[in-house]
C-alpha cells in the first residue's frame, strides 16, 4: 500500500506487514519500567503488569482475573505466572511477522506452552469466552472429532490450528441453528435468527445490519440455506465489492441492477444467486433503494474492520454527531469553513501561475492593424523574454498584490458555491447527474463575477502599464480612483460570458477526472488531484478564450489611435472586422497554460487543506479524500512511546482476536 504522506515510519519502505525490531537496550529499559515482581534478584512482569499497565487493556475497576491470566499467558511461554525479559523480547519479535494475529491466537490457546494445541486447551479457552456462555458449543460434535481425533487425543499444530479457528465460527453458528431447530425441520423463527446472529456473529454485524436482521428474514421463518447464505455473504463482502466495481466499470456511484450484478458475479462462483438476493434485499431495507445498489450501500453492510486512513489530519473536529443534526447554522459554518480554505487555496494557485497570466494579458491586448510599429511580441515566449529584459523578474509580478487581495474571495466564493450547489443537487446515495454538475459549476462561475470583474480590470491595467515608458507610476489605488465604482464593473457582461461557461465545463470535467484517476480503493493522491485540476482547465480555458479576449479589450484603456469599444457585441463586431476570427483566439495557449496549472494547484490546495484541517459538518465529503483501507496490524501502530518495535501493534493484535475471531473474554470479575 502506498504511503502517501509518509506515515508508515522509517520501516515503511518494506511495505505493510513488516516492522523493524526494537533495540535490546531500549526494550530492556521499558521492561524494567513496568516489571513489578522480583524473584532471586531478577525482575519480572506479572500478567496484570503486561495487559493492564503496559498495553493499557482491560482498564475496568473490577477486572476479570481469569481473562487477565489468559491474555498474559500469551507471552508467558514458560507458564510459571511471570514474564521474563527473554519472553517479553521474544513476543516483540513474534509481533513483527505478517501472521502475528494468528500466531498470537495460537499462543492464547497453547496454555501449556508445548507448541501444540490439545482438545483440553481448546475447551479451557472457549469455555471462558462470552460467546460460549451465550450459546454453548458442543464439544462432542463431529467437527471437533475431525480435528482432534475420535478420542480427542490428537494435538494440532499452528498451521492446522489456523484453519481450525477459521472453521470454528461456521460450526458454532450451525450448532446454534440446530439448537433452535428442535424439530429438525430446517427452519427457525426470525427472532431465533436474530438471537443467533447477535450471539455468534456480532463481530460481523454493522449497526444497520443488526437493526434489520428480523426484517431481512422476509417472513416469520428462516431456512437453513438462507442462514448459511446470509453468513457467507457477510464474510465475502470484500469480494462483493469487487464484483460491483467490475459491473460498474470502476465507478463507485453507478447504480447497478440485480441482473447486472449477477452477470458480473458469474465468473466468481463463491457468490450464489441466493446471496445476491439477500444483498439486494438488505440494501433496500437499509438505504430504501429500489432494486439498484451503489458502492456506499455495500460499505454499510461490510463488517467493520480495522481501517487505515492514509491522509494525515491536523484537526479532526466533529461539528455534529449525525447528518440529521445539520441545522442552518451548521450549514452556514460549513460554507464559512469552505470559504476560508478556498481563499487560501486561491492565493496559492494565483501566485504559482501569475507570470503566465501577465504574458497572456499582454498578448491579448496587442492589437494588429491599428498603426505601424505597435506589434511588440511575436509569441508567448518572446513576451516572457522581453518582460524580464526590460522590467526585470519583478515585472512578471506586476499587479500581484491586488490580484491576491481579490483572488482570495473570488476563488473562495467559486469553490464554496460549487460545493454548496453540488450538495443540494446530490441524492441520498451520493449521485449527482451531469446536468446537476454543470448547473453547480455555472452558479459558481456567475457568483464570482462580483469579485472577478473589479479584480481583473485593475490587474489588467497594471499588467499593460509596463508596455509604455512613463514617468508617472501607476498603482492599484490610482487605477481604482480613475475608474470609480461603476467603472470597476466595465466589461461585466463579457465576464459573465466567460466565467459561467468556464465553470460549467471545468467542475464536471474535474470531478470525472478525479474518479478516473483514483486508485482501486477510490482514493485520490495529491498527484492525481493536480492532474485532474489541470485536465479540467484545458477545455474550460480554451473554449472560453473568445469571451476572455472581448473582456480584456473592454477593460483596457484604449490608447491614442486605438479602436474603442462600446459593449460586448460592439467589441466582437469590430475585432472580427479589423483583425479577423483569429484575433478571438489570441493568447489561447497562454490562457490554457495559466488556467490549467492554476486550477490544478488551487484545487489540489483546497482538497489537501480540507484533509489536513478536517471538520465533519455532517455533509458530503470530497470524493477520494479519505481511503478507508483494510489495514494490516503494522498500519495501526500505537502512539504510546513505550510501545516500540513489534509492540507498536500489540494492542490492535489483541483487539483483532476479538473483532476477527469473536473470542471475547469477560472484562469484569
Coordinates of C-alpha atoms in Angstrom, one line a residue, residues 26-610:
X26 CA 15.6 0.2 24.7
X27 CA 13.3 -2.8 25.2
X28 CA 15.0 -3.7 28.4
X29 CA 14.6 -0.1 29.8
X30 CA 10.9 -0.3 29.0
X31 CA 10.6 -3.8 30.5
X32 CA 12.2 -2.6 33.8
X33 CA 9.8 0.4 33.9
X34 CA 6.8 -1.9 34.1
X35 CA 8.2 -5.0 35.8
X36 CA 6.8 -5.1 39.4
X37 CA 7.9 -8.5 40.6
X38 CA 11.4 -9.6 41.8
X39 CA 12.5 -13.2 42.1
X40 CA 16.0 -14.2 43.1
X41 CA 17.3 -10.8 42.1
X42 CA 15.6 -10.9 38.7
X43 CA 12.8 -8.5 37.6
X44 CA 9.6 -9.9 36.1
X45 CA 6.3 -8.7 34.8
X46 CA 3.0 -10.1 36.0
X47 CA 0.1 -10.6 33.7
X48 CA -1.5 -7.5 35.2
X49 CA 1.7 -5.5 34.5
X50 CA 1.7 -6.6 30.9
X51 CA -2.0 -6.5 30.0
X52 CA -3.3 -3.6 32.1
X53 CA -0.3 -1.4 32.8
X54 CA 1.9 -1.8 29.7
X55 CA -0.7 -2.4 26.9
X56 CA -3.5 -0.4 28.6
X57 CA -6.1 -3.1 28.1
X58 CA -8.9 -4.1 30.5
X59 CA -8.9 -0.8 32.4
X60 CA -12.1 -1.5 34.3
X61 CA -12.1 -1.2 38.1
X62 CA -13.0 -4.8 38.8
X63 CA -11.2 -6.6 36.0
X64 CA -11.7 -10.3 35.4
X65 CA -8.6 -12.0 36.8
X66 CA -9.1 -15.2 34.7
X67 CA -9.2 -13.0 31.5
X68 CA -6.0 -11.2 32.5
X69 CA -4.3 -14.5 33.3
X70 CA -5.3 -16.0 30.0
X71 CA -4.1 -12.9 28.0
X72 CA -0.9 -12.8 30.0
X73 CA -0.3 -16.5 29.2
X74 CA 0.1 -15.5 25.5
X75 CA 3.5 -14.1 26.3
X76 CA 4.3 -16.2 29.4
X77 CA 5.5 -19.3 27.4
X78 CA 7.1 -20.9 30.5
X79 CA 3.6 -20.8 32.1
X80 CA 5.1 -20.0 35.6
X81 CA 2.9 -16.9 36.1
X82 CA 5.8 -14.5 35.5
X83 CA 7.0 -12.8 32.3
X84 CA 10.8 -12.6 32.0
X85 CA 12.6 -10.2 29.8
X86 CA 13.5 -13.0 27.4
X87 CA 9.8 -13.8 26.9
X88 CA 9.0 -10.1 26.6
X89 CA 11.6 -9.7 23.8
X90 CA 10.6 -13.0 22.1
X91 CA 6.9 -11.8 21.9
X92 CA 8.1 -8.5 20.4
X93 CA 9.7 -10.4 17.6
X94 CA 6.6 -12.5 17.0
X95 CA 4.6 -9.3 16.6
X96 CA 6.8 -8.3 13.7
X97 CA 5.8 -11.2 11.4
X98 CA 3.0 -10.9 8.9
X99 CA 0.8 -13.6 10.5
X100 CA 1.2 -12.2 14.0
X101 CA -2.6 -12.2 14.6
X102 CA -2.9 -16.0 14.1
X103 CA 0.3 -16.7 16.0
X104 CA -1.0 -14.7 18.9
X105 CA -4.3 -16.5 18.9
X106 CA -2.4 -19.8 18.7
X107 CA -0.4 -18.9 21.8
X108 CA -3.6 -17.9 23.6
X109 CA -4.8 -21.5 23.2
X110 CA -1.4 -23.1 23.8
X111 CA -1.9 -22.7 27.6
X112 CA 0.7 -25.3 28.5
X113 CA 3.4 -23.9 26.2
X114 CA 4.0 -27.1 24.2
X115 CA 3.9 -25.6 20.8
X116 CA 0.7 -27.6 20.0
X117 CA -3.0 -27.2 20.9
X118 CA -4.8 -30.1 22.6
X119 CA -8.5 -30.7 22.9
X120 CA -8.3 -29.9 26.6
X121 CA -6.6 -26.5 25.9
X122 CA -9.3 -25.6 23.3
X123 CA -12.1 -26.4 25.8
X124 CA -10.3 -24.4 28.5
X125 CA -10.2 -21.2 26.5
X126 CA -13.5 -21.5 24.7
X127 CA -15.4 -22.0 28.0
X128 CA -14.1 -18.7 29.2
X129 CA -15.4 -16.7 26.2
X130 CA -18.6 -14.7 26.3
X131 CA -19.6 -16.5 23.1
X132 CA -19.7 -19.9 24.7
X133 CA -21.6 -18.5 27.7
X134 CA -24.4 -17.2 25.4
X135 CA -24.5 -20.2 23.0
X136 CA -22.7 -23.3 24.5
X137 CA -20.6 -25.1 22.0
X138 CA -21.0 -28.9 21.6
X139 CA -17.5 -30.3 22.3
X140 CA -18.7 -33.8 21.3
X141 CA -19.5 -32.8 17.7
X142 CA -18.2 -34.5 14.6
X143 CA -16.4 -31.2 13.8
X144 CA -14.3 -31.5 16.9
X145 CA -13.5 -35.1 16.3
X146 CA -12.4 -34.4 12.8
X147 CA -9.7 -32.0 14.1
X148 CA -8.8 -33.7 17.4
X149 CA -9.5 -37.3 16.6
X150 CA -12.3 -39.7 17.6
X151 CA -10.8 -40.0 21.1
X152 CA -9.9 -36.3 21.1
X153 CA -6.3 -37.1 21.9
X154 CA -4.7 -35.5 18.9
X155 CA -2.8 -32.2 19.3
X156 CA -2.9 -29.8 16.3
X157 CA 0.0 -27.7 15.0
X158 CA 0.0 -23.9 14.4
X159 CA -1.0 -24.2 10.7
X160 CA -3.7 -26.7 11.4
X161 CA -5.0 -24.5 14.2
X162 CA -5.2 -21.5 11.9
X163 CA -7.7 -23.4 9.7
X164 CA -9.5 -24.8 12.7
X165 CA -10.0 -21.3 14.1
X166 CA -11.3 -20.2 10.6
X167 CA -13.9 -23.0 10.5
X168 CA -14.8 -22.9 14.2
X169 CA -17.2 -20.0 13.9
X170 CA -19.1 -21.5 11.0
X171 CA -19.5 -24.7 13.0
X172 CA -20.7 -22.8 16.1
X173 CA -23.3 -20.9 14.0
X174 CA -24.5 -24.2 12.6
X175 CA -24.8 -25.7 16.0
X176 CA -26.7 -22.7 17.2
X177 CA -29.2 -23.2 14.3
X178 CA -29.7 -26.9 15.2
X179 CA -30.2 -25.9 18.8
X180 CA -33.1 -23.6 17.9
X181 CA -34.5 -26.0 15.2
X182 CA -35.7 -28.5 17.8
X183 CA -38.0 -30.4 15.4
X184 CA -35.3 -30.7 12.7
X185 CA -37.4 -29.0 10.0
X186 CA -34.6 -26.9 8.6
X187 CA -36.4 -23.7 9.8
X188 CA -36.1 -21.4 12.7
X189 CA -38.0 -18.3 13.6
X190 CA -36.9 -14.8 12.6
X191 CA -36.4 -13.9 16.2
X192 CA -34.2 -17.0 16.8
X193 CA -32.2 -16.0 13.7
X194 CA -31.8 -12.5 15.3
X195 CA -30.6 -14.1 18.5
X196 CA -28.1 -16.5 16.9
X197 CA -26.6 -13.7 14.8
X198 CA -26.2 -11.4 17.8
X199 CA -24.7 -14.2 19.8
X200 CA -22.3 -15.9 17.4
X201 CA -21.7 -13.4 14.6
X202 CA -22.0 -10.0 16.3
X203 CA -18.4 -9.1 15.3
X204 CA -19.5 -9.3 11.7
X205 CA -22.6 -7.1 12.0
X206 CA -22.7 -3.4 11.4
X207 CA -25.3 -1.3 13.2
X208 CA -27.7 -1.0 10.2
X209 CA -27.5 -4.8 9.6
X210 CA -28.2 -5.5 13.3
X211 CA -31.2 -3.3 13.2
X212 CA -32.6 -5.1 10.2
X213 CA -32.0 -8.8 11.0
X214 CA -35.6 -9.7 11.6
X215 CA -36.8 -7.7 8.6
X216 CA -34.1 -9.4 6.4
X217 CA -35.8 -12.7 7.0
X218 CA -38.8 -11.5 4.9
X219 CA -41.1 -14.0 6.7
X220 CA -41.6 -15.5 10.1
X221 CA -39.4 -18.5 9.2
X222 CA -35.7 -18.6 8.2
X223 CA -34.5 -21.7 6.3
X224 CA -31.1 -23.2 6.8
X225 CA -29.9 -22.3 3.2
X226 CA -30.9 -18.7 3.9
X227 CA -29.0 -18.8 7.2
X228 CA -25.8 -20.1 5.6
X229 CA -26.1 -17.7 2.6
X230 CA -26.5 -14.8 4.9
X231 CA -23.4 -15.7 6.9
X232 CA -21.4 -16.4 3.7
X233 CA -22.4 -13.0 2.3
X234 CA -21.1 -11.2 5.4
X235 CA -17.7 -13.0 5.2
X236 CA -17.4 -12.3 1.4
X237 CA -18.3 -8.6 1.3
X238 CA -14.8 -7.6 0.0
X239 CA -15.4 -10.0 -2.9
X240 CA -18.9 -8.5 -3.4
X241 CA -17.3 -5.0 -3.7
X242 CA -15.0 -6.3 -6.4
X243 CA -18.0 -7.7 -8.3
X244 CA -19.8 -4.4 -8.0
X245 CA -16.7 -2.5 -9.3
X246 CA -16.5 -4.9 -12.2
X247 CA -20.1 -4.4 -13.1
X248 CA -19.9 -0.6 -12.8
X249 CA -16.5 -0.4 -14.7
X250 CA -14.8 1.1 -11.7
X251 CA -17.4 3.7 -10.8
X252 CA -18.5 4.0 -7.2
X253 CA -21.6 6.0 -7.9
X254 CA -23.1 4.0 -10.9
X255 CA -26.3 2.3 -9.9
X256 CA -26.1 -1.5 -10.6
X257 CA -29.2 -3.6 -11.1
X258 CA -29.5 -7.2 -9.8
X259 CA -29.2 -8.6 -13.3
X260 CA -26.0 -6.6 -14.0
X261 CA -24.6 -7.8 -10.6
X262 CA -25.5 -11.4 -11.3
X263 CA -23.8 -11.2 -14.8
X264 CA -20.7 -9.8 -13.2
X265 CA -20.7 -12.4 -10.4
X266 CA -20.8 -15.4 -12.9
X267 CA -17.0 -15.6 -13.0
X268 CA -16.8 -15.7 -9.2
X269 CA -18.6 -18.9 -8.1
X270 CA -18.3 -18.1 -4.4
X271 CA -21.3 -15.8 -4.6
X272 CA -24.6 -17.6 -5.1
X273 CA -27.8 -16.2 -6.5
X274 CA -29.4 -16.6 -3.0
X275 CA -26.6 -14.4 -1.6
X276 CA -27.2 -11.8 -4.3
X277 CA -30.9 -11.9 -3.5
X278 CA -30.2 -11.3 0.2
X279 CA -27.7 -8.5 -0.6
X280 CA -30.3 -6.5 -2.7
X281 CA -33.0 -7.1 -0.1
X282 CA -30.7 -5.8 2.7
X283 CA -29.8 -2.7 0.7
X284 CA -33.5 -2.0 0.1
X285 CA -34.2 -2.2 3.8
X286 CA -31.2 -0.1 4.9
X287 CA -31.0 2.5 2.1
X288 CA -34.6 2.5 0.9
X289 CA -33.3 1.8 -2.6
X290 CA -35.4 0.4 -5.4
X291 CA -33.6 -2.6 -6.9
X292 CA -30.3 -0.8 -7.6
X293 CA -27.1 -0.6 -5.5
X294 CA -24.1 1.8 -5.4
X295 CA -20.8 1.2 -3.6
X296 CA -21.8 3.1 -0.5
X297 CA -24.6 0.6 0.0
X298 CA -22.0 -2.2 0.3
X299 CA -19.9 -0.2 2.8
X300 CA -22.9 0.0 5.1
X301 CA -23.2 -3.8 5.2
X302 CA -19.4 -4.7 5.2
X303 CA -18.3 -6.0 8.6
X304 CA -16.4 -3.3 10.5
X305 CA -12.6 -3.9 10.5
X306 CA -9.5 -2.0 11.4
X307 CA -9.1 0.7 8.7
X308 CA -6.1 2.7 7.9
X309 CA -6.5 6.3 6.9
X310 CA -3.7 7.4 4.6
X311 CA -4.4 11.1 5.0
X312 CA -2.8 12.9 7.9
X313 CA -5.2 15.2 9.8
X314 CA -4.0 18.2 11.8
X315 CA -7.5 18.6 13.1
X316 CA -10.4 16.1 13.4
X317 CA -13.4 18.1 14.7
X318 CA -17.0 16.7 14.7
X319 CA -19.4 19.6 14.4
X320 CA -22.5 17.3 14.5
X321 CA -22.9 13.7 15.6
X322 CA -25.0 12.7 12.6
X323 CA -26.3 14.2 9.3
X324 CA -29.8 14.5 10.8
X325 CA -28.4 17.1 13.2
X326 CA -27.4 19.5 10.4
X327 CA -29.0 22.9 11.1
X328 CA -29.0 26.1 9.1
X329 CA -26.2 27.4 11.5
X330 CA -24.2 24.3 10.8
X331 CA -24.5 24.7 7.0
X332 CA -23.5 28.4 7.3
X333 CA -20.5 27.4 9.4
X334 CA -19.6 24.8 6.7
X335 CA -19.8 27.5 4.0
X336 CA -17.6 29.8 6.1
X337 CA -15.1 26.9 6.5
X338 CA -15.0 26.2 2.8
X339 CA -14.7 30.0 2.0
X340 CA -11.7 30.3 4.3
X341 CA -9.9 27.3 2.8
X342 CA -10.9 28.4 -0.7
X343 CA -9.3 31.8 -0.1
X344 CA -6.0 30.3 0.9
X345 CA -6.1 27.8 -2.0
X346 CA -6.9 30.6 -4.4
X347 CA -4.0 32.7 -3.3
X348 CA -1.6 29.8 -3.6
X349 CA -2.8 29.0 -7.1
X350 CA -2.7 32.6 -8.3
X351 CA 0.8 33.2 -7.1
X352 CA 2.0 30.0 -8.8
X353 CA 1.0 31.0 -12.3
X354 CA 0.9 34.8 -12.2
X355 CA 3.8 35.3 -14.7
X356 CA 1.9 33.2 -17.3
X357 CA -1.2 35.3 -16.7
X358 CA 0.8 38.5 -17.3
X359 CA 2.1 37.2 -20.6
X360 CA -1.4 36.2 -21.6
X361 CA -2.9 39.6 -20.9
X362 CA -0.2 41.5 -22.8
X363 CA -0.7 39.2 -25.8
X364 CA -4.4 39.6 -25.8
X365 CA -4.1 43.4 -25.6
X366 CA -1.7 43.5 -28.5
X367 CA -3.6 44.9 -31.5
X368 CA -2.8 44.3 -35.1
X369 CA -3.9 46.6 -37.8
X370 CA -4.3 49.8 -35.7
X371 CA -1.0 51.5 -36.6
X372 CA 2.6 50.6 -37.6
X373 CA 5.1 49.7 -35.0
X374 CA 2.7 48.6 -32.4
X375 CA 3.4 44.8 -32.6
X376 CA 5.6 44.3 -29.6
X377 CA 5.5 40.5 -29.1
X378 CA 5.8 37.7 -31.6
X379 CA 4.6 34.9 -29.2
X380 CA 4.3 34.0 -25.6
X381 CA 8.0 33.1 -25.2
X382 CA 9.1 36.4 -26.8
X383 CA 6.8 38.3 -24.5
X384 CA 8.2 36.5 -21.5
X385 CA 11.8 37.3 -22.5
X386 CA 11.1 41.0 -23.2
X387 CA 9.4 41.5 -19.9
X388 CA 12.4 40.1 -18.0
X389 CA 14.8 42.1 -20.1
X390 CA 13.1 45.5 -19.8
X391 CA 11.3 45.2 -16.4
X392 CA 13.2 42.5 -14.6
X393 CA 11.9 39.4 -12.9
X394 CA 9.6 41.6 -10.7
X395 CA 7.9 42.8 -13.9
X396 CA 6.4 39.3 -14.1
X397 CA 4.6 40.0 -10.9
X398 CA 3.1 43.4 -11.7
X399 CA -0.3 43.7 -10.2
X400 CA 0.1 40.6 -8.0
X401 CA -0.9 42.3 -4.7
X402 CA -4.4 43.4 -5.9
X403 CA -4.7 40.0 -7.6
X404 CA -4.1 38.3 -4.2
X405 CA -6.5 40.6 -2.4
X406 CA -9.2 39.9 -5.0
X407 CA -8.5 36.3 -5.9
X408 CA -9.0 35.1 -2.3
X409 CA -12.7 35.9 -2.1
X410 CA -13.1 35.2 -5.9
X411 CA -11.8 31.6 -5.7
X412 CA -13.4 31.1 -2.3
X413 CA -16.9 32.1 -3.4
X414 CA -16.5 30.0 -6.6
X415 CA -15.4 26.8 -4.7
X416 CA -17.9 27.4 -1.9
X417 CA -20.8 27.9 -4.3
X418 CA -19.9 24.9 -6.4
X419 CA -19.7 22.7 -3.3
X420 CA -23.0 24.2 -2.0
X421 CA -24.9 23.6 -5.2
X422 CA -23.4 20.1 -5.6
X423 CA -24.6 19.3 -2.1
X424 CA -28.1 20.4 -2.9
X425 CA -28.3 18.5 -6.2
X426 CA -26.8 15.3 -4.9
X427 CA -29.2 12.5 -4.0
X428 CA -29.1 10.3 -0.8
X429 CA -26.8 7.8 -2.4
X430 CA -24.2 10.4 -3.3
X431 CA -25.1 10.6 -7.0
X432 CA -25.3 13.8 -9.0
X433 CA -26.4 13.9 -12.7
X434 CA -24.2 15.6 -15.3
X435 CA -26.7 18.5 -15.7
X436 CA -26.5 19.0 -11.9
X437 CA -22.7 19.2 -12.1
X438 CA -23.0 21.8 -14.9
X439 CA -25.6 23.8 -13.1
X440 CA -23.5 23.9 -9.9
X441 CA -20.5 25.0 -11.9
X442 CA -22.4 27.7 -13.8
X443 CA -23.8 29.1 -10.5
X444 CA -20.2 29.1 -9.1
X445 CA -19.0 31.0 -12.2
X446 CA -21.8 33.5 -12.1
X447 CA -21.3 34.2 -8.4
X448 CA -17.7 35.0 -8.7
X449 CA -18.1 37.9 -11.1
X450 CA -18.9 40.3 -8.3
X451 CA -15.3 39.9 -7.2
X452 CA -13.7 38.9 -10.6
X453 CA -14.6 42.0 -12.6
X454 CA -13.1 44.7 -10.3
X455 CA -10.1 42.5 -9.7
X456 CA -9.4 41.8 -13.3
X457 CA -9.8 45.4 -14.6
X458 CA -7.3 46.6 -12.0
X459 CA -4.9 43.7 -12.7
X460 CA -5.1 44.1 -16.5
X461 CA -4.4 47.9 -16.4
X462 CA -1.4 47.3 -14.1
X463 CA -0.1 44.4 -16.3
X464 CA -0.1 46.5 -19.5
X465 CA 1.3 49.6 -17.8
X466 CA 4.8 48.3 -18.3
X467 CA 4.4 48.4 -22.0
X468 CA 4.6 52.2 -22.1
X469 CA 7.5 54.3 -20.8
X470 CA 6.0 56.8 -18.4
X471 CA 7.3 58.9 -15.6
X472 CA 4.0 58.6 -13.7
X473 CA 4.0 55.4 -11.6
X474 CA 0.7 53.6 -11.9
X475 CA -0.6 51.7 -8.8
X476 CA -3.8 49.9 -7.9
X477 CA -5.1 52.9 -6.0
X478 CA -4.7 55.2 -8.9
X479 CA -6.5 52.8 -11.3
X480 CA -9.4 52.4 -8.8
X481 CA -9.6 56.2 -8.4
X482 CA -9.6 56.7 -12.2
X483 CA -12.3 54.1 -12.8
X484 CA -14.7 54.8 -9.9
X485 CA -17.1 52.2 -8.6
X486 CA -19.2 51.8 -11.8
X487 CA -16.0 51.6 -13.9
X488 CA -14.8 48.7 -11.9
X489 CA -17.6 46.7 -13.5
X490 CA -16.8 47.7 -17.0
X491 CA -17.0 44.5 -19.2
X492 CA -19.1 42.6 -16.6
X493 CA -21.2 41.1 -19.4
X494 CA -18.2 39.6 -21.0
X495 CA -17.0 38.4 -17.6
X496 CA -20.4 36.6 -17.2
X497 CA -20.0 35.3 -20.8
X498 CA -16.6 33.8 -19.9
X499 CA -16.9 32.7 -16.2
X500 CA -20.3 30.9 -16.4
X501 CA -19.4 28.5 -19.2
X502 CA -15.9 28.2 -17.9
X503 CA -17.1 26.8 -14.5
X504 CA -19.9 24.8 -16.1
X505 CA -17.2 23.0 -18.1
X506 CA -14.4 22.9 -15.6
X507 CA -16.0 21.4 -12.4
X508 CA -17.7 18.5 -14.1
X509 CA -14.5 17.6 -16.0
X510 CA -12.5 17.9 -12.8
X511 CA -15.0 15.7 -10.9
X512 CA -15.0 12.9 -13.5
X513 CA -11.2 13.1 -14.0
X514 CA -10.8 12.5 -10.2
X515 CA -12.9 9.4 -10.5
X516 CA -10.9 8.1 -13.5
X517 CA -7.6 8.8 -11.8
X518 CA -8.5 7.4 -8.4
X519 CA -6.8 4.2 -7.3
X520 CA -8.7 0.9 -6.8
X521 CA -9.8 2.0 -3.4
X522 CA -11.3 5.2 -4.7
X523 CA -8.5 7.4 -3.2
X524 CA -7.0 10.4 -5.0
X525 CA -3.3 11.0 -4.2
X526 CA -2.1 14.7 -4.4
X527 CA -0.6 14.0 -7.8
X528 CA -4.0 12.8 -9.2
X529 CA -5.7 15.8 -7.8
X530 CA -3.2 18.1 -9.5
X531 CA -3.6 16.3 -12.8
X532 CA -7.4 16.3 -12.6
X533 CA -7.4 20.0 -11.9
X534 CA -5.0 20.7 -14.8
X535 CA -7.0 18.5 -17.2
X536 CA -10.3 20.3 -16.3
X537 CA -8.7 23.6 -17.1
X538 CA -7.7 22.7 -20.7
X539 CA -11.2 22.6 -22.3
X540 CA -12.6 25.2 -20.0
X541 CA -9.9 27.8 -20.7
X542 CA -9.6 27.1 -24.4
X543 CA -13.3 27.2 -25.3
X544 CA -13.9 30.4 -23.4
X545 CA -11.0 32.3 -24.8
X546 CA -13.1 34.5 -27.2
X547 CA -15.1 35.8 -24.3
X548 CA -11.8 36.5 -22.4
X549 CA -10.4 38.5 -25.4
X550 CA -13.6 40.6 -25.6
X551 CA -13.5 41.2 -21.8
X552 CA -9.8 42.2 -22.0
X553 CA -10.4 44.7 -24.8
X554 CA -13.3 46.3 -22.9
X555 CA -11.4 46.6 -19.7
X556 CA -8.1 48.0 -21.0
X557 CA -8.0 51.8 -21.5
X558 CA -7.6 52.4 -25.3
X559 CA -4.5 54.5 -26.3
X560 CA -4.4 57.2 -28.9
X561 CA -5.2 55.8 -32.3
X562 CA -6.6 52.5 -31.0
X563 CA -10.2 51.3 -31.6
X564 CA -12.6 51.9 -28.7
X565 CA -15.4 49.5 -27.9
X566 CA -18.9 50.1 -26.5
X567 CA -20.2 46.8 -25.2
X568 CA -19.7 43.1 -25.9
X569 CA -21.4 42.9 -29.3
X570 CA -19.7 46.1 -30.5
X571 CA -16.3 44.7 -29.4
X572 CA -17.0 41.3 -31.1
X573 CA -18.0 43.0 -34.4
X574 CA -15.1 45.4 -34.5
X575 CA -12.5 42.7 -33.6
X576 CA -13.9 40.5 -36.4
X577 CA -13.9 43.3 -38.9
X578 CA -10.4 44.7 -38.2
X579 CA -8.5 41.6 -37.2
X580 CA -10.4 38.6 -38.3
X581 CA -11.5 35.4 -36.5
X582 CA -8.0 34.5 -35.3
X583 CA -8.0 37.5 -33.0
X584 CA -10.6 35.8 -30.8
X585 CA -8.1 33.1 -30.0
X586 CA -5.2 35.4 -29.2
X587 CA -3.4 34.3 -26.0
X588 CA -5.3 30.9 -26.0
X589 CA -2.1 28.9 -25.4
X590 CA -1.0 31.3 -22.6
X591 CA -4.6 31.2 -21.2
X592 CA -4.6 27.4 -21.1
X593 CA -1.1 27.2 -19.7
X594 CA -2.2 29.7 -17.0
X595 CA -5.6 28.4 -16.2
X596 CA -4.8 24.7 -16.3
X597 CA -1.9 24.7 -13.8
X598 CA -3.6 27.5 -11.7
X599 CA -6.7 25.5 -11.2
X600 CA -4.7 22.3 -10.7
X601 CA -2.7 24.0 -7.9
X602 CA -5.8 25.7 -6.5
X603 CA -8.0 22.5 -6.3
X604 CA -5.0 20.5 -5.0
X605 CA -4.5 23.0 -2.2
X606 CA -8.2 23.2 -1.5
X607 CA -8.6 19.5 -1.1
X608 CA -5.4 18.9 0.8
X609 CA -6.4 21.8 3.2
X610 CA -9.8 20.0 3.7

